[in-house]
mmCIF file of C-alpha atoms in Angstrom:
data_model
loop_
_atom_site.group_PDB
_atom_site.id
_atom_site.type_symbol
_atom_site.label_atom_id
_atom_site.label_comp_id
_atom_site.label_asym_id
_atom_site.label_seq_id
_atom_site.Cartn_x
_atom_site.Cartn_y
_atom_site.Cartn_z
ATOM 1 C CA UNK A 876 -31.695 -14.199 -74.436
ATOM 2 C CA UNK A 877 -28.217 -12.969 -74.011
ATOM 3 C CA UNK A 878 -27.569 -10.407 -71.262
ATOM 4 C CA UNK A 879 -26.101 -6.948 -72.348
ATOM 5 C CA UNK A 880 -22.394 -6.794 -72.749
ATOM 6 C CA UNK A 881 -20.651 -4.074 -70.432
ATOM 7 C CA UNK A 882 -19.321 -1.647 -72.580
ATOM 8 C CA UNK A 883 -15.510 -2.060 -73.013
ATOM 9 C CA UNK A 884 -13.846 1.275 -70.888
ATOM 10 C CA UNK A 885 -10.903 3.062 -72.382
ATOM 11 C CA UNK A 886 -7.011 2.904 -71.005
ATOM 12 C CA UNK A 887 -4.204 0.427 -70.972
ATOM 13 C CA UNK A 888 -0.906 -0.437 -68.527
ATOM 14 C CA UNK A 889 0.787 1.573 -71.053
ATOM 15 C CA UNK A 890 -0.932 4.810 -70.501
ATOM 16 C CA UNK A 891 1.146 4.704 -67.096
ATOM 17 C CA UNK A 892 4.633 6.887 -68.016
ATOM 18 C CA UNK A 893 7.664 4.487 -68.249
ATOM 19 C CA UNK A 894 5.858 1.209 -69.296
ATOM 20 C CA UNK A 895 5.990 -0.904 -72.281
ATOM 21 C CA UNK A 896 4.312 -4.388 -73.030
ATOM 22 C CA UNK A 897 4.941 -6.941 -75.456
ATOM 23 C CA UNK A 898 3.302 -10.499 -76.381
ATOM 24 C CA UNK A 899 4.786 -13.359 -78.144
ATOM 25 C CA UNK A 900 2.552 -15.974 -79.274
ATOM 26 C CA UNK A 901 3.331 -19.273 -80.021
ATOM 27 C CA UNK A 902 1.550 -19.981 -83.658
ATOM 28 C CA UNK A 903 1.869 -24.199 -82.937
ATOM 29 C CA UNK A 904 -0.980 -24.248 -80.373
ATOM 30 C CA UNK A 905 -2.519 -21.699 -77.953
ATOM 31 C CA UNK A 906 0.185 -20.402 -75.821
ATOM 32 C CA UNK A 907 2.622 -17.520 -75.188
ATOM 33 C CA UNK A 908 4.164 -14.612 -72.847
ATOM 34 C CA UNK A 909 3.451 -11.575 -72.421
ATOM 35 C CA UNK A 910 6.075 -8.737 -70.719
ATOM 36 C CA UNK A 911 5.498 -5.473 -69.162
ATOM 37 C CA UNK A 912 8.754 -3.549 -68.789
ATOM 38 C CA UNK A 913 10.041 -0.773 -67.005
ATOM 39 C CA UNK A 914 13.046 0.985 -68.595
ATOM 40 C CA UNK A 915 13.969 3.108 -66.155
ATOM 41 C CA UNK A 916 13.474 0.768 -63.484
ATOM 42 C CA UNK A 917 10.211 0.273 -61.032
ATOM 43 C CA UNK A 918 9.668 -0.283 -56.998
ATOM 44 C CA UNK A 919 7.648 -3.409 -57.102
ATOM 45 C CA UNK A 920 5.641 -5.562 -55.038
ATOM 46 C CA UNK A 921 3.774 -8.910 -54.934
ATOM 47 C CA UNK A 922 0.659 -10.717 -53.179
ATOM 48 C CA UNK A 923 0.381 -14.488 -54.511
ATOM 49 C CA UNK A 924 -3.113 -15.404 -53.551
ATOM 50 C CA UNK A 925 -4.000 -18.767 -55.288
ATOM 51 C CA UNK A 926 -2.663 -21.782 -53.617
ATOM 52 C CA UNK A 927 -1.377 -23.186 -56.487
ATOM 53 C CA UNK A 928 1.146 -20.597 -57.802
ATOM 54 C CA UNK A 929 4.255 -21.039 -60.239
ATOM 55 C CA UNK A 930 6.274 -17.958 -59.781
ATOM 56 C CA UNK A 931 9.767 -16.390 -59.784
ATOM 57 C CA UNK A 932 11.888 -13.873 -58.258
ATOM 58 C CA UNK A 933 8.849 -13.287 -55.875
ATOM 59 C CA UNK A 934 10.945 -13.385 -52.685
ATOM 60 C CA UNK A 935 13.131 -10.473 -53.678
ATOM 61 C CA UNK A 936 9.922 -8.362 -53.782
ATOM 62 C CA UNK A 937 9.749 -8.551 -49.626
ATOM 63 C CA UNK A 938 9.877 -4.922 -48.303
ATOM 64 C CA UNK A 939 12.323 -6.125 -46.360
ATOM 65 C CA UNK A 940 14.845 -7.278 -48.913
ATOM 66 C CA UNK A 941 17.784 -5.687 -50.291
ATOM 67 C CA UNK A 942 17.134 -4.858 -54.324
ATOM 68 C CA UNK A 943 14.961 -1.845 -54.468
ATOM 69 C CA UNK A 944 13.922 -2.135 -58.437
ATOM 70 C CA UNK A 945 13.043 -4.523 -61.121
ATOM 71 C CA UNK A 946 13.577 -3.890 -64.812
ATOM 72 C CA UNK A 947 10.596 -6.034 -66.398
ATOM 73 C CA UNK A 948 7.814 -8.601 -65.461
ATOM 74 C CA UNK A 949 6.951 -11.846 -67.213
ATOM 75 C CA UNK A 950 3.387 -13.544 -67.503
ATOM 76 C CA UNK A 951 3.808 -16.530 -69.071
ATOM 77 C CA UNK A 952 1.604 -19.560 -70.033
ATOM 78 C CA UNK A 953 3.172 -23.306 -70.050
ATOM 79 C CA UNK A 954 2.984 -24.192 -66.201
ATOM 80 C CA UNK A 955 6.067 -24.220 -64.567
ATOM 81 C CA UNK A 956 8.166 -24.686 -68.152
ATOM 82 C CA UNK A 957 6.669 -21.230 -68.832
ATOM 83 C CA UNK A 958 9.202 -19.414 -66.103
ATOM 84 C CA UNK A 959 11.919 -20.249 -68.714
ATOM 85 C CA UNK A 960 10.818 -16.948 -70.832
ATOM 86 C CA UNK A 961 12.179 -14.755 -67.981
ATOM 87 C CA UNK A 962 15.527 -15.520 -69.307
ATOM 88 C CA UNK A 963 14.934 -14.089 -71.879
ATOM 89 C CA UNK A 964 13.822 -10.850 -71.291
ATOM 90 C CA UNK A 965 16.673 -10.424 -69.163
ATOM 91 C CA UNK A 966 19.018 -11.539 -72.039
ATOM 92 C CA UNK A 967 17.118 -8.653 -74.025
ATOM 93 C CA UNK A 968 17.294 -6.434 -71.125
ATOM 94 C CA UNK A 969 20.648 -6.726 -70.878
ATOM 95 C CA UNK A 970 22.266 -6.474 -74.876
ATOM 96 C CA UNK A 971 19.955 -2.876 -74.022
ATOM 97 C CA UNK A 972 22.500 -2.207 -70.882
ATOM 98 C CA UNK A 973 19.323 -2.594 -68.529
ATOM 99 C CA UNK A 974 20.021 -3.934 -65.346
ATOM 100 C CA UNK A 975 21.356 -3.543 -61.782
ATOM 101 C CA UNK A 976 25.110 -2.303 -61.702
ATOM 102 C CA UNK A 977 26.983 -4.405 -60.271
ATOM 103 C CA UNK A 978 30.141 -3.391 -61.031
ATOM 104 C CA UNK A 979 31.083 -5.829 -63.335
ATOM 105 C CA UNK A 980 28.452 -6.722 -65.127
ATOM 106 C CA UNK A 981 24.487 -5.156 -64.722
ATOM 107 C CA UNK A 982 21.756 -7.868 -63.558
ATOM 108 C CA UNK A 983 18.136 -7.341 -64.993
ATOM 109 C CA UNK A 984 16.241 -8.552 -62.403
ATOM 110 C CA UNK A 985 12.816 -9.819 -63.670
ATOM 111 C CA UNK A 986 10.265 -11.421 -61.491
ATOM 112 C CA UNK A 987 7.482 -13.683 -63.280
ATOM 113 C CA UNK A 988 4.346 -15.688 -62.449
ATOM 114 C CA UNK A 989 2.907 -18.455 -65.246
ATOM 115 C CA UNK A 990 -0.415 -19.855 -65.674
ATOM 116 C CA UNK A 991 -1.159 -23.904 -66.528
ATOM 117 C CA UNK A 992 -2.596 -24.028 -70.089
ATOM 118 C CA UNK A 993 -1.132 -27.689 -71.025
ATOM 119 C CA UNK A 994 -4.633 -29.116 -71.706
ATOM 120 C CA UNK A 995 -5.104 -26.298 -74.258
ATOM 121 C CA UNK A 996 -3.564 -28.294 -77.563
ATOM 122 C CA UNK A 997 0.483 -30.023 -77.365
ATOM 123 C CA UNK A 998 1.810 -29.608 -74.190
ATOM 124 C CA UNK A 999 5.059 -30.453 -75.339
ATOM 125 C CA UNK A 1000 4.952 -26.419 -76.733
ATOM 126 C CA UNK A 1001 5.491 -24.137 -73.900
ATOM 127 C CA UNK A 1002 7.196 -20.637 -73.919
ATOM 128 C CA UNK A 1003 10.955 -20.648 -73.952
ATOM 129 C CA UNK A 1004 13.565 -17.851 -73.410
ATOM 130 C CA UNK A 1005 13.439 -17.242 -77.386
ATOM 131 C CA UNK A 1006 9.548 -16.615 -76.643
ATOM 132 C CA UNK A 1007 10.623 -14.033 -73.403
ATOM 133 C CA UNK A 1008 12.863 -12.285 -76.234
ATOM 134 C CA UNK A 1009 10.330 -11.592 -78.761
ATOM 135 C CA UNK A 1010 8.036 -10.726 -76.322
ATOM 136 C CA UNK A 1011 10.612 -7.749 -74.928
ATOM 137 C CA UNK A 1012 12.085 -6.905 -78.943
ATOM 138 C CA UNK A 1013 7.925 -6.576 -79.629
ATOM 139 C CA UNK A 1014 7.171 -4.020 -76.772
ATOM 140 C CA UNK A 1015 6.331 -0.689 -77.308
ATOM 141 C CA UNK A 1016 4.194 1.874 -75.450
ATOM 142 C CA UNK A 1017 1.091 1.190 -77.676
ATOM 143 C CA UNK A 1018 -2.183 -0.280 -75.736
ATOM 144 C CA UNK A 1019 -1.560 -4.256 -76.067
ATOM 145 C CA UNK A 1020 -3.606 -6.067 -77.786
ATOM 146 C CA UNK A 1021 -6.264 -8.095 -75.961
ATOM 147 C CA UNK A 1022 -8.134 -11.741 -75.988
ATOM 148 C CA UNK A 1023 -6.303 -14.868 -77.774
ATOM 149 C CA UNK A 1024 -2.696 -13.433 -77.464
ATOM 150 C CA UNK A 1025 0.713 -13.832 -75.450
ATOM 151 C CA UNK A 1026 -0.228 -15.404 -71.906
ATOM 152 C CA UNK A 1027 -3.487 -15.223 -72.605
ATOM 153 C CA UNK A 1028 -3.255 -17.460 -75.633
ATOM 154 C CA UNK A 1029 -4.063 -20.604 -73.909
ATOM 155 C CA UNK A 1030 -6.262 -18.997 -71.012
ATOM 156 C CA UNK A 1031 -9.525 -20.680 -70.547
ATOM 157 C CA UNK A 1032 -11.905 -19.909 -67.435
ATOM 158 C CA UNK A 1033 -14.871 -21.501 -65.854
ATOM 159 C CA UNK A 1034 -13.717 -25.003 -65.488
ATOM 160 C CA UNK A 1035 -15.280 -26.181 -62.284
ATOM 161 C CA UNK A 1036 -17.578 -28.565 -64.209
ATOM 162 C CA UNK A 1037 -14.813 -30.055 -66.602
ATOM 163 C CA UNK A 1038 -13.215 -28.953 -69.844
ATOM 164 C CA UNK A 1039 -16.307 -29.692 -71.690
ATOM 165 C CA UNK A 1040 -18.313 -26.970 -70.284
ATOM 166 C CA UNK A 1041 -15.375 -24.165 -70.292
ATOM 167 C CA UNK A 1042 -15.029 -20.812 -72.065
ATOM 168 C CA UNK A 1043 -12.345 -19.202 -73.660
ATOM 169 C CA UNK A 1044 -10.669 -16.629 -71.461
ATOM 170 C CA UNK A 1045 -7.396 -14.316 -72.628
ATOM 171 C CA UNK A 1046 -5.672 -11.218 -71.219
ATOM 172 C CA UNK A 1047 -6.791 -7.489 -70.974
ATOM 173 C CA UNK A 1048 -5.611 -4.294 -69.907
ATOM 174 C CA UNK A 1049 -7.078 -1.563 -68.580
ATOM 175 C CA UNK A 1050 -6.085 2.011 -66.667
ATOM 176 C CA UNK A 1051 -8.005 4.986 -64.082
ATOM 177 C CA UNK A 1052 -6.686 8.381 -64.009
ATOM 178 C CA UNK A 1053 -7.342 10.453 -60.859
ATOM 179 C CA UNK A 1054 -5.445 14.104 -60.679
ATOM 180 C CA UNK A 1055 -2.764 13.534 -63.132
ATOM 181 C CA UNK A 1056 -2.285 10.205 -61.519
ATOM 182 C CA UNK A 1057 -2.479 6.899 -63.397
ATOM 183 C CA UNK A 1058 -2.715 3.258 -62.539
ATOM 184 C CA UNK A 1059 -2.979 0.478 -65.230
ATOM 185 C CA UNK A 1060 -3.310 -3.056 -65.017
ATOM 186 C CA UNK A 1061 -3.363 -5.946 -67.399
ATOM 187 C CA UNK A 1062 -4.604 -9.136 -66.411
ATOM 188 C CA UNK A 1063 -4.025 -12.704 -68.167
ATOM 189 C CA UNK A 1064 -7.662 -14.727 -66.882
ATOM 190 C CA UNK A 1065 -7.224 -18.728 -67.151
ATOM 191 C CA UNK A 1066 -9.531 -19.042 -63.665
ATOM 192 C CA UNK A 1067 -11.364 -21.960 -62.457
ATOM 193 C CA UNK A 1068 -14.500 -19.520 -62.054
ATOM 194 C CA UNK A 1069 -16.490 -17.330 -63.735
ATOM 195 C CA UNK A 1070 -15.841 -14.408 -65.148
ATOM 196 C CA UNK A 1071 -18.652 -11.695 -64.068
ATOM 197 C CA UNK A 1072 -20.251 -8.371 -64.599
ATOM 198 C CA UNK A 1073 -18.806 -6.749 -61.531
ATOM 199 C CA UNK A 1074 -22.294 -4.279 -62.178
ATOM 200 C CA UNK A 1075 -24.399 -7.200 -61.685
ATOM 201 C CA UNK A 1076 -23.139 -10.509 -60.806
ATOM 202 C CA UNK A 1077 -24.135 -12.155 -63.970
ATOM 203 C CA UNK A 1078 -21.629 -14.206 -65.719
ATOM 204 C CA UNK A 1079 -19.461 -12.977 -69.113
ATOM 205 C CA UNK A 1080 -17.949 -15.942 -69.152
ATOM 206 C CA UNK A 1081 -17.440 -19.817 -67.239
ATOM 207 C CA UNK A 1082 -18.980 -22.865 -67.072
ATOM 208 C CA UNK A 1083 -21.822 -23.700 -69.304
ATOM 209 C CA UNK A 1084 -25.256 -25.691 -68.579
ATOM 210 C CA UNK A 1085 -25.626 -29.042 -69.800
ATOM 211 C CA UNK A 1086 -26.752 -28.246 -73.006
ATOM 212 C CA UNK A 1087 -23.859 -25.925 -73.318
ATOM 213 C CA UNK A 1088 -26.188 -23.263 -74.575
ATOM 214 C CA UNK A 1089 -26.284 -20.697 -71.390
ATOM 215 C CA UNK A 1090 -24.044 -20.159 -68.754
ATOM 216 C CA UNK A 1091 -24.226 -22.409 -65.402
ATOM 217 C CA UNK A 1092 -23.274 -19.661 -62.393
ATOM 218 C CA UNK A 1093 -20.441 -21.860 -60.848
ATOM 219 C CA UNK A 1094 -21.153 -20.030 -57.648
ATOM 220 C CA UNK A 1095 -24.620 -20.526 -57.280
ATOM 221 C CA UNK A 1096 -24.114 -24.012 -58.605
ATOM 222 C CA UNK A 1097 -21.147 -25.261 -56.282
ATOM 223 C CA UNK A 1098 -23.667 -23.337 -53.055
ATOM 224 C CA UNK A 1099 -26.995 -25.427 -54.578
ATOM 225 C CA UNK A 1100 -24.747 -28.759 -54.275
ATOM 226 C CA UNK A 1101 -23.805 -29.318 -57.577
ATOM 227 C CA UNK A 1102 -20.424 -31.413 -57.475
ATOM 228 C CA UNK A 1103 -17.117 -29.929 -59.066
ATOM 229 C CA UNK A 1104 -15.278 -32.035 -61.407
ATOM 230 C CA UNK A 1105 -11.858 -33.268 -59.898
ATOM 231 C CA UNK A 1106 -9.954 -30.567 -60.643
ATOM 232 C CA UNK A 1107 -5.454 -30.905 -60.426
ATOM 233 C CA UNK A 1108 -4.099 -27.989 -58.235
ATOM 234 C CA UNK A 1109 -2.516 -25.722 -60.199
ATOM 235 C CA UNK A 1110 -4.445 -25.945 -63.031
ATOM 236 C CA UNK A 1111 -5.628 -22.758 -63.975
ATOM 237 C CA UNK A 1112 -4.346 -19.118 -62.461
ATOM 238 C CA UNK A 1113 -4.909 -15.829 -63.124
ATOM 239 C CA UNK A 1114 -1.872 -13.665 -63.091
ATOM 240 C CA UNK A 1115 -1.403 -9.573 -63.766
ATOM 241 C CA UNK A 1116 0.864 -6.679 -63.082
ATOM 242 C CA UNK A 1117 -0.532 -3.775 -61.887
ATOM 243 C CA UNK A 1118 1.072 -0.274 -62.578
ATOM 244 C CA UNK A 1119 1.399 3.623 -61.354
ATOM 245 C CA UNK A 1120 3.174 6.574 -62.151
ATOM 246 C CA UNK A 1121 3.227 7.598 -58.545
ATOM 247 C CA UNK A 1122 5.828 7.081 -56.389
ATOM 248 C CA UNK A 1123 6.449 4.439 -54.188
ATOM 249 C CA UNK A 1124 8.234 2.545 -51.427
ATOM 250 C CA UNK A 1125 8.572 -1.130 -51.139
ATOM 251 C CA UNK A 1126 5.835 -1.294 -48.570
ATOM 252 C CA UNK A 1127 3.300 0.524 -50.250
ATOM 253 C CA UNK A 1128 3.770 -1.167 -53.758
ATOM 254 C CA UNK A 1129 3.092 -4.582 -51.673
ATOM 255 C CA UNK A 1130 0.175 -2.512 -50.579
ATOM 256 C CA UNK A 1131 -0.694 -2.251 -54.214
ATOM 257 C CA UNK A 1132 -0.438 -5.624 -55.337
ATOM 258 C CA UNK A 1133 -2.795 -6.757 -51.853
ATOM 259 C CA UNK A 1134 -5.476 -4.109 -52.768
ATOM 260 C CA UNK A 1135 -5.368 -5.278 -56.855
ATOM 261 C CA UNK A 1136 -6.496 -8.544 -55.642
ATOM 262 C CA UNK A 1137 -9.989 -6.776 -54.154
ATOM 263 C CA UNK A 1138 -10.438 -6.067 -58.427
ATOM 264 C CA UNK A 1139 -9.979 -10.128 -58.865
ATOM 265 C CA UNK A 1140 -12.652 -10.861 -56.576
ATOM 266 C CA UNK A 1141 -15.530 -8.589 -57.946
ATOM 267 C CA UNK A 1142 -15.192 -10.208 -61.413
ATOM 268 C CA UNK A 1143 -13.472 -13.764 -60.821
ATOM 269 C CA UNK A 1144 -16.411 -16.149 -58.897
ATOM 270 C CA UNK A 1145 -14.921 -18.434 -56.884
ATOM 271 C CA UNK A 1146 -11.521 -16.901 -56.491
ATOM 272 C CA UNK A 1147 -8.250 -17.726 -55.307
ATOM 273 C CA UNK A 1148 -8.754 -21.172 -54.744
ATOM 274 C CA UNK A 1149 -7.322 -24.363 -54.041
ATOM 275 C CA UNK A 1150 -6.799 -24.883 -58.247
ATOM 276 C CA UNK A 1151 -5.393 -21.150 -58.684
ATOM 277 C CA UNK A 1152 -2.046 -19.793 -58.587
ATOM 278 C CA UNK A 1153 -3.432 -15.891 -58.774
ATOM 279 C CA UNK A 1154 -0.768 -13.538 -58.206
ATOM 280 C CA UNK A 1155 -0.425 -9.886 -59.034
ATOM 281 C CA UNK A 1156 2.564 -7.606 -59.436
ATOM 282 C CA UNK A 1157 2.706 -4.314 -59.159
ATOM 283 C CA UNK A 1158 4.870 -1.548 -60.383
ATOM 284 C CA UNK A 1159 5.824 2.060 -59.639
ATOM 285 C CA UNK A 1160 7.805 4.318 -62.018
ATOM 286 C CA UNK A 1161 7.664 7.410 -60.485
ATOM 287 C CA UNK A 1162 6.880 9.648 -63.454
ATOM 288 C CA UNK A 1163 4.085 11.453 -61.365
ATOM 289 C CA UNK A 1164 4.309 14.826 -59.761
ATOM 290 C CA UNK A 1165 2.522 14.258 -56.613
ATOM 291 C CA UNK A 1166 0.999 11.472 -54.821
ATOM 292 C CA UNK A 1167 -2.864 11.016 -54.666
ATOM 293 C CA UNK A 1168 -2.529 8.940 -51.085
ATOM 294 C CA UNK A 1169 -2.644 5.309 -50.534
ATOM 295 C CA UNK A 1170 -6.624 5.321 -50.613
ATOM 296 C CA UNK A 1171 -6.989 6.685 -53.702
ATOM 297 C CA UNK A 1172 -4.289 4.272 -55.307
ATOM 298 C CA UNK A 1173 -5.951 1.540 -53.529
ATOM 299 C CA UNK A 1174 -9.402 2.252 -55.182
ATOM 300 C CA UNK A 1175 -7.938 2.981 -58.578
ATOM 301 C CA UNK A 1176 -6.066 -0.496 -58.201
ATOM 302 C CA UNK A 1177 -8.788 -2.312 -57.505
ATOM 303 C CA UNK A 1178 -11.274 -1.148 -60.241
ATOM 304 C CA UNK A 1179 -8.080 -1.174 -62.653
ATOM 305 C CA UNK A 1180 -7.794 -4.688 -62.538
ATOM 306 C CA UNK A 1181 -11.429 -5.708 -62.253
ATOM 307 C CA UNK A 1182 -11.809 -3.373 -65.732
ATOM 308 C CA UNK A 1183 -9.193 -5.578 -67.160
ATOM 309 C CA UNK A 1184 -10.150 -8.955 -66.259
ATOM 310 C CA UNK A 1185 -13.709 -7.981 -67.669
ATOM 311 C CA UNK A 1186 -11.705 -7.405 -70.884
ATOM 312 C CA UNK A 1187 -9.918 -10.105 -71.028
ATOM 313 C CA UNK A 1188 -13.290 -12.187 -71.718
ATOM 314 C CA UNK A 1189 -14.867 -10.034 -73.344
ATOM 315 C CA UNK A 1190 -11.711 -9.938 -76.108
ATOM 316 C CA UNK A 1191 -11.583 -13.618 -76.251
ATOM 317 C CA UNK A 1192 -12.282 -15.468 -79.154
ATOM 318 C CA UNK A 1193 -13.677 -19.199 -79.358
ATOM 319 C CA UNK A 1194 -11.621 -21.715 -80.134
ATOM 320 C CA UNK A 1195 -11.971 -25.471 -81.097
ATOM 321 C CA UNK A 1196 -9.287 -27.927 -79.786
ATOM 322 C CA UNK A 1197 -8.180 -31.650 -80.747
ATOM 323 C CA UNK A 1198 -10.597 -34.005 -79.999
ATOM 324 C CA UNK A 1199 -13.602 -32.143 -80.863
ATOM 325 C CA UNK A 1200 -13.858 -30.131 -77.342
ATOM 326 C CA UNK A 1201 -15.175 -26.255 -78.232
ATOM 327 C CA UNK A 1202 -13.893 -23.490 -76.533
ATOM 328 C CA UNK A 1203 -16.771 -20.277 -77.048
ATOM 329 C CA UNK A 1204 -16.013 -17.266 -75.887
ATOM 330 C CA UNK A 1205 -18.352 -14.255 -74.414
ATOM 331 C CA UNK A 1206 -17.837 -12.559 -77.608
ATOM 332 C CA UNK A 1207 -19.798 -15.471 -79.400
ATOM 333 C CA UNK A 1208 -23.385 -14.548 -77.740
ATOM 334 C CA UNK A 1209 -23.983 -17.378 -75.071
#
């Protein structure tokens, strides 16, 4: 019998003031980008966790570094080739005079992180800089859509045991309000582990059985012995951005992006390993009266981004690739 389905919770990144998201997906196979963008600009910080990361504009980010704002974020799928659609939110950015001045010319300055999904259908499609554009021209302040779209397109999770026991995962958002204070996430899931009910440890979504009729538990499986399947570093990822409306300083938005990472590990078993690239961004616009204190953001963080990973699965939709191999998803009842 199918375990109960947590029940999706309300909010979305773009219930945070000053931030828009937009996904472009790639109609040829299952890929794309997603962007979150910050208009009026956003203090932001990283933590790259996986050891297997594809990322750009990361070093920047260091509190100790000189530019104090980015203008947008890109997720992208397509591996390293995916980094490409980073260009062209900044070429959007800038025809919308977006950017750092300066002086002669204003800089949008545009961090990204991708995830591998070139075993998901022709890996000679990736996301481009015309893929970053559409992604910025579609962004808008309504909650993005979830599952099978922009860099969740090509997200699958649970691969420990090989591609033939996998799940479909995707991307999902999600936001906590405390006081007048918000912080969103959204969260593209293409992890080597499970997806889990962070309520109570049972699997949404990962590696299936033999029969490929229930789910396996990759992390009781991998501690009772069971051998992984040779898996290429780099594989897999999950990446995010993380957002407030509180105001920040360099330091403390690294802070934020450290603390997200506690939401990864309640609903991503195993996590950050050797195969993952997981990073998370986070943002701070500022919009916010007051300041709830760094332990409040921190919890709100955390449970932000475990919400949205959980709805990243839970949006998914099955797929079936060349060759025969099926992708289910949680939403199909395993």
């Amino acid at each position: 019998m199918q375990q109960s389905l947590p029940t999706r919770a309300p909010g979305a990144i773009t219930d945070v003031a000053g931030i828009e998201v937009g996904h472009y997906s790639d109609t040829r196979r299952p890929t794309g980008c997603t962007v979150v963008i910050a208009r009026g600009g956003a203090v932001a910080g990283v933590d790259v966790r996986g050891a297997a990361p594809g990322t750009r504009e990361t070093d920047l980010l260091e509190p100790g570094n000189l530019v104090q704002q980015v203008h947008a974020v890109m997720l992208s799928g397509g591996s390293a080739w995916g980094l490409d659609a980073a260009s062209g939110a900044m070429r959007w950015l800038d025809e919308q005079g977006i950017g750092l001045d300066m002086g002669t010319a204003r800089v949008p300055i545009v961090p990204a992180a991708v995830l591998f999904d070139l075993h998901v259908g022709d890996a000679r499609i990736r996301p481009s800089l015309e893929a970053g554009y559409a992604a910025c021209a579609a962004a808008s302040r309504r909650p993005p859509a979830e599952g099978n779209i922009g860099a969740g397109s090509g997200a699958v999770v649970g691969k420990a045991f090989g591609m033939g026991f996998a799940m479909k995962g995707g991307i999902g958002s999600a936001s906590v309000s405390v006081d007048g204070v918000t912080v969103g996430a959204i969260i593209a899931c293409n992890a080597v582990g499970d997806v889990v009910d962070p309520a109570t440890g049972a699997p949404l979504a990962g590696a299936l059985s033999a029969d490929r009729k229930s789910l396996r538990n990759t992390q009781q499986a991998l501690l009772r012995g069971d051998a992984p399947h040779p898996l290429l570093a780099g594989s897999n990822t999950t990446i995010g951005v993380i957002a407030t409306d509180a105001a920040l300083t360099k330091v403390q938005a690294q802070r934020l992006a450290t603390v997200g990472h506690d939401g990864l590990a309640r609903a991503i078993r195993p996590v950050h390993t050797m195969s993952d690239g997981d990073t998370l961004f986070a943002l701070a616009t500022a919009r916010a009266a007051r300041h709830p204190g760094m332990l409040v953001l921190a919890a709100m963080a955390a449970e932000a981004v475990q919400q949205a990973t959980v709805h990243a699965v839970l949006a998914a939709r099955g797929i079936a690739l060349d060759g025969g191999v099926q992708l289910p998803a949680c939403s199909d009842g395993i």
